Amino acid sequence: MVKRIKKIPLFMQLPFYLLVIAITVLSIWYLYLHHSLIPSTEKHLQKIAYATENAIQSYLKTIEKNARFFAEQQQTKNFMTTLTSLDSEIKQQEKNYDAFIISQQETLYFKDILLINLDKKILYATTTKDIVGQPLTNSADSHGFLSQSFDRSIMSLTADFSEYGHDPLFKNPTLFITVPIIIDNKIKGVLAYECDVQKIASFTQNYTGLGETGEIVLAQQSGSFILFVAPSRHDNDLAFKRIKLFSKNPPAIQQSVLGKQGIGTALDYRTVPVVAAWTFITKINWGMIVKIDQAEVLHPLYFIIKLLLLCFVFLIVWAIFIERIYHEHISQHFVWFNNLSVIKKIPPTIKNCFFFLFLISCALLLKTACSFYYHSKAIVNEETLNIIKDIKNGAAEIDTILKKITFISQSIADDLRFNRLSKDDIAKRIKRDLTENNAILGITIAFAPYKYDPEKKLYAPTVNKTNNIYQETMLEDLYDYTLTDSQHSTSWYHKAIQLGSVWLSPEKHGTEKHSLEKIIPAAYAMAFFDSNKELQGVIYITYNFSEIERIAAYSSLARKGYSILLSEHNTFLYHPVHSFIFSEKTLIDYAQEIASQSLIDIAHKISQHASLLSTYYVPSDSQPMWIYAQPLTTNNWTLAAIFSKEDISMPVSSIRHNFFLILLYAILSLCFLCAYAFSFKKISLLSCVIMINLFFSIGLIALWRIIQKTPSAQTTDSTVITDQASLDKFLDDLFEESTRKQEEPPIQIPCGLLLYSLDMPKPDEMIVSGYLWTKYDIEKHKNITHKIQLPHAIKLILDTPATSIQQNWETVTWNIRGTIYEKQHYGHFPFDKQQMQITIEHHDIEKNIILTPDLEDYKKISPEETPGLDKHFTLSEFNIERAFFNYKRIEPVTNYGFTQYGKTTDHYQLIYNLIITRGLLSPFILYFLPLLVILFSLFSVLVIAKRTTEPLSIITPYTGLFFALVLLHRSLREQYSTGTTLYIEYAFFFAYVTIILLVIHTVLVYLYPHWNYYQHKIFPLAKLIFWPLQLVAWLITTFIIFY
Amino acid sequence: MVQKKSLLFLFIVCGLAVVFFGYYFFFFPSTHETIKVGILHSLTGPLAEYEKPVVNATLLAIEEINNNGGLLGKKLLPIIKDGRSITKYFVEEARNLIIQDKVAVIFGCWESEHRKAVKPIVEHYNSLLFYPVQHEGLEDSPNIVYTSTIPNQQAIPAVTWCLQNLGTSFFLVGSDELFPRATNEILKDTIALFDGTVVAEEYIDDSNVNIEGIVQKIVNLQPKVIINTIIGDNNLEFFKQLRAAGITSEKIPIMSLCIDESDLKKYGIDYMVGDYSAWSHFQSIDRIENKLFVEKIHKKYGHDYTVSDAMEAAYFSVYLWKQAVVKANTINTANVQISLKNQAFDAPEGIIYVDDTTLHTSSVSSIGKIRSDKQFTILWNSVRAIRPMPYPFFKSRKEWDALLEQWFAQWGNKWSKE
């Protein structure tokens, strides 16, 4: 080839050599960067991470030294002695100590110094004097981090760093170092040194070497959350935002808060792919991540790819240029390759480029199909295993709680049997067991008649714990537990004697969470005997069942999935629908209710207490449901998960991508096969084109079908409420966040909606009618206005409400009619999907109110069963897909003039969502069919027209069809006026371009009758490629828009 | 002409193959090379029953690291040496591991006596020893990483918890060895700090076992709490005789500092249920990391296997060293010593880290109550790891060293009376 090129003038050869050198250099450069860019960035970031960590560590060392300095100072010791001895000179001493502390503030970097005595009472504070005299809070709810640090410091006699978080006393986030104060070999208290966290955060605000997107983020583990502790470059409000630990796509910071060091590529808190280095800051247990966006790191690679593409384009242009100008057939330079003996032996049927293209397409098709199959199977398996693991862990957790209870009763029984527990010490012993076990609410040791004392019939000391207050009673004074009493449930005594031991389920009443009350708490009763195996009595332990409910409810299941806890008799101890619990419905009852024979069989197997993974079918649902049941080892309860395979399979977007690729490779394979057959004259050119048209048409229809079946995912920052469990979980998190911010507990107002009609007259408006109701507790909510508002309503008519009172609740119901602003997105028309949202707010926005979906008032709450829609509700052009409530997180932009506005509840809006998909019949008849007719007409004119036909007689029908097309397009635009281009509009654009090309073609044929190449080659070809070009354009557009 | 072209074609194919394989080997180096790591524990003798599980926990961590791609692209090769429960063999084998086997690190030693004997060896050859057993502190070395608890992480929290929950008068009983002696010395100061009293302090040595006399003394003095630092089988006899004398866990509770799950399995719980122990790790700790660790041990060594505090420390010791090597990017001791500082790990007990000044790890402190299923109910834990304080502030470092020397001389230049 080079030899042949040498025939071309040198100045024309030069670009070829330069391009070859450029491509070689760029390729090597690309390969080098591809393997070195991320590792070198990781190392660079790691150095920054270590340097920042070292800087923070040395600062922590310094402040720890400062804290020790204060604790060891004679002034501190003297003042502490004065404070603890109630000396009359406290005031004078305080002044002196104030002066001493303030003189040190500049050099020793503290924010506040506290002196706390051994009773955890604050005796002195430098800057926040109003907390003096108050005890440190120890409640787990209020995050008594200072109290915990105090305990560690006192119990280990070591300086300790507290956890960083909102302190209920300071009403601010605080970080303390606690140091024991020892005076004359006696411990007197603790000095708490409040650190300046801003100073620590300032180490992370140096972005040198971090490019344009790099930043350093600090976070700590806070329960089951990752809590960010400082603002970042990308988010000034990042401090105190939280994300769930061990989420599905965990951010890189998760590694660091769990004490790990490392480097790698991962997602960050914004879910942006980043290159990162993470480390752990000991002493304060913070995680730190230094990161740069992957896009910035890989930017040089993209640049090289662009350069490479440019070089290739130049090379092709150069080759075409040489071919045309110098008549040098570049392809002929590869003749030597065909002359190779090895190549010569290959039969020409195989040595065909279409055959190779066919093989490549088939290989890609096979590879994509196989990888899709195995990948989706692996995802389902992995997700199933995760659910099994969750349920097993949940069962193990519940078992641990129950085992503790059995252990306590067993050890009391053993101690009584072997006389290790004297009868005088019983109350003391019960109290100790109650202190040591938070889950236990009360213990009764009920002696059998005359077993405690031959002269006393009954003896049953009882200690109950309520809010850490112990109440001692004698049960026999209340009722005779040996008798069957209708008023007092004494079944525990008799069942324990009969069975040895028995687990008693909690008995509840009420239909909804806020009125669900426990009449009888969950309990365990065990008979105990003396060394001669003679019955002595029954140990009766009541325990807190809510922890077990929490474990059962919070299994991380998919959208349709939920967990249940079954008793030994198969009744629901926990179910997201609470009415199942209080009505003591069994799994078999439920299975019979939904007429699922397979679930009945499973329920029977579960009652035999075997762990199982099985599927069952609900006649009303096409999808099979899966159930995994794990029996507990302590008693015969079973924890089970019920989930749909659809929800644990590959994400819909990935399924669509894979289907698109499979279809693309299949169409290509078939087209190349046709071309291959044509190249060996097995089929005519016309047959080949018809077949290709057929494949393209089928492909296009298949693409539309895939689009319909795989709707694009909704990505909104919201919490979807599908059942009571998801609502409880949201509320728990909300209450936790609210407590953390030192706010009053949110007021829950149940709220419901029923829509009778919905219409969308304009692209940004919807007209709705229906009912809206709220429920108010007559006692607790008397200061709350009974009014609701729809903030997005343009026009709203709320009729005079109807009110009804039931038990302690007042229900206020409004008939609503109005127009609500709702932007509709027509970009994918006619394959568009609309999410109609009705935002509901309570009138008293200044109050700490959170509206909660009144799920109990809907018969069915699964989104697929469209709660909130009247049973006759229909939409003419749309199919209703789902309806559900969700909470959207918002950042208020104003306080509406209320200084109190901006509380946790103000960051969440309750939204009723209706997901609708467009029916295809109307768009097909109104737009697609006429468009096809126009295209067929154009094609007919093209086919009929001959070289000799008068051009004006051809152009006239083109013009007429153009006007028809314009009118059709105009009517489409009028109906769906939007700022974006509709998907169907691309077909109109292609039709316009086709008309222009046809007119040009007609003119060329008429004006250049002697241009043989055009007259004999292009003229017939135009007829052949008309439809393939149309269909390819549609296919490519569909692929690009919906991929 | 055609032949020349064929040769050219062949040449291009060979060139491409060379480039491909060169690229492959450059970016994906072979993992056939190994890094030798030493494990020095007693596989024979009386201590073998305690130390073998620790060896197994160490091997489990090594196996996990190897299964996950090794370290610096190399596999870890454990070289196990038997200390035979005798100090001189520990010294001999430590030297062999460093000089002959050229190991990068040693994981091992059991009693303080072994560690103190091996310390000069690792310091002389600038090697590294990870010591996974609770000890008395009062020592630090740039060549030893102490991964279990010392008194301010175990004994002091145990006693302060007793002071807050059980009573203020204490009876201290222990074996006549370094750990009990030193720990009790620290505890006496701690009890005094909180206005508590030590009614008596008694020691048992194997040559003069007088448990009966000690129990009688306890009966006579009626302390509120017994702090037990007896090591080994004398524990069973002590508990038996206490129960025989009518002292139940309700009457005078015992806080043991040397009884773990493996002891409960060995001695049974008939005499011990209801009493207390303090450790950084209990098998029953309710953490996912702990459950996974226990599951791994059970899967590998059987479901009856008991997981102890020392096993946990041995397990995370390997990971701490691995992380330090990764950070240093070398196994060179000098570099690893630097990178070990502040190295953290999410251990079964909680997140722990190596203190940058003392090379002791921080430890979560927990108090457990002995259950009838030979496990512990956790009554209190420190939530976060407590930082190590090898030399408690009651005495200066010089004074503590002098006291150690005094005991050493008293025991005939040994670290125990035996």
XYZ file of N, CA and C in Angstrom, chain A residues 876-877 919-927:
33
model
N -60.642 9.208 29.438
C -60.925 8.775 28.063
C -59.674 8.352 27.292
N -58.603 9.097 27.415
C -57.434 8.809 26.579
C -56.363 8.021 27.309
N -53.524 5.717 26.085
C -54.012 4.665 25.201
C -53.579 4.992 23.770
N -53.215 3.991 22.979
C -52.616 4.262 21.666
C -53.649 4.402 20.546
N -54.875 4.024 20.816
C -55.858 3.973 19.741
C -56.111 5.353 19.124
N -56.383 6.346 19.970
C -56.683 7.697 19.458
C -55.520 8.279 18.671
N -54.297 8.309 19.246
C -53.184 8.869 18.476
C -52.968 8.121 17.157
N -53.209 6.801 17.178
C -52.984 6.013 15.957
C -53.972 6.445 14.869
N -55.239 6.560 15.287
C -56.258 6.919 14.294
C -56.101 8.377 13.850
N -55.817 9.242 14.833
C -55.819 10.674 14.522
C -54.562 11.137 13.781
N -53.431 10.563 14.142
C -52.181 11.100 13.579
C -51.380 10.081 12.777
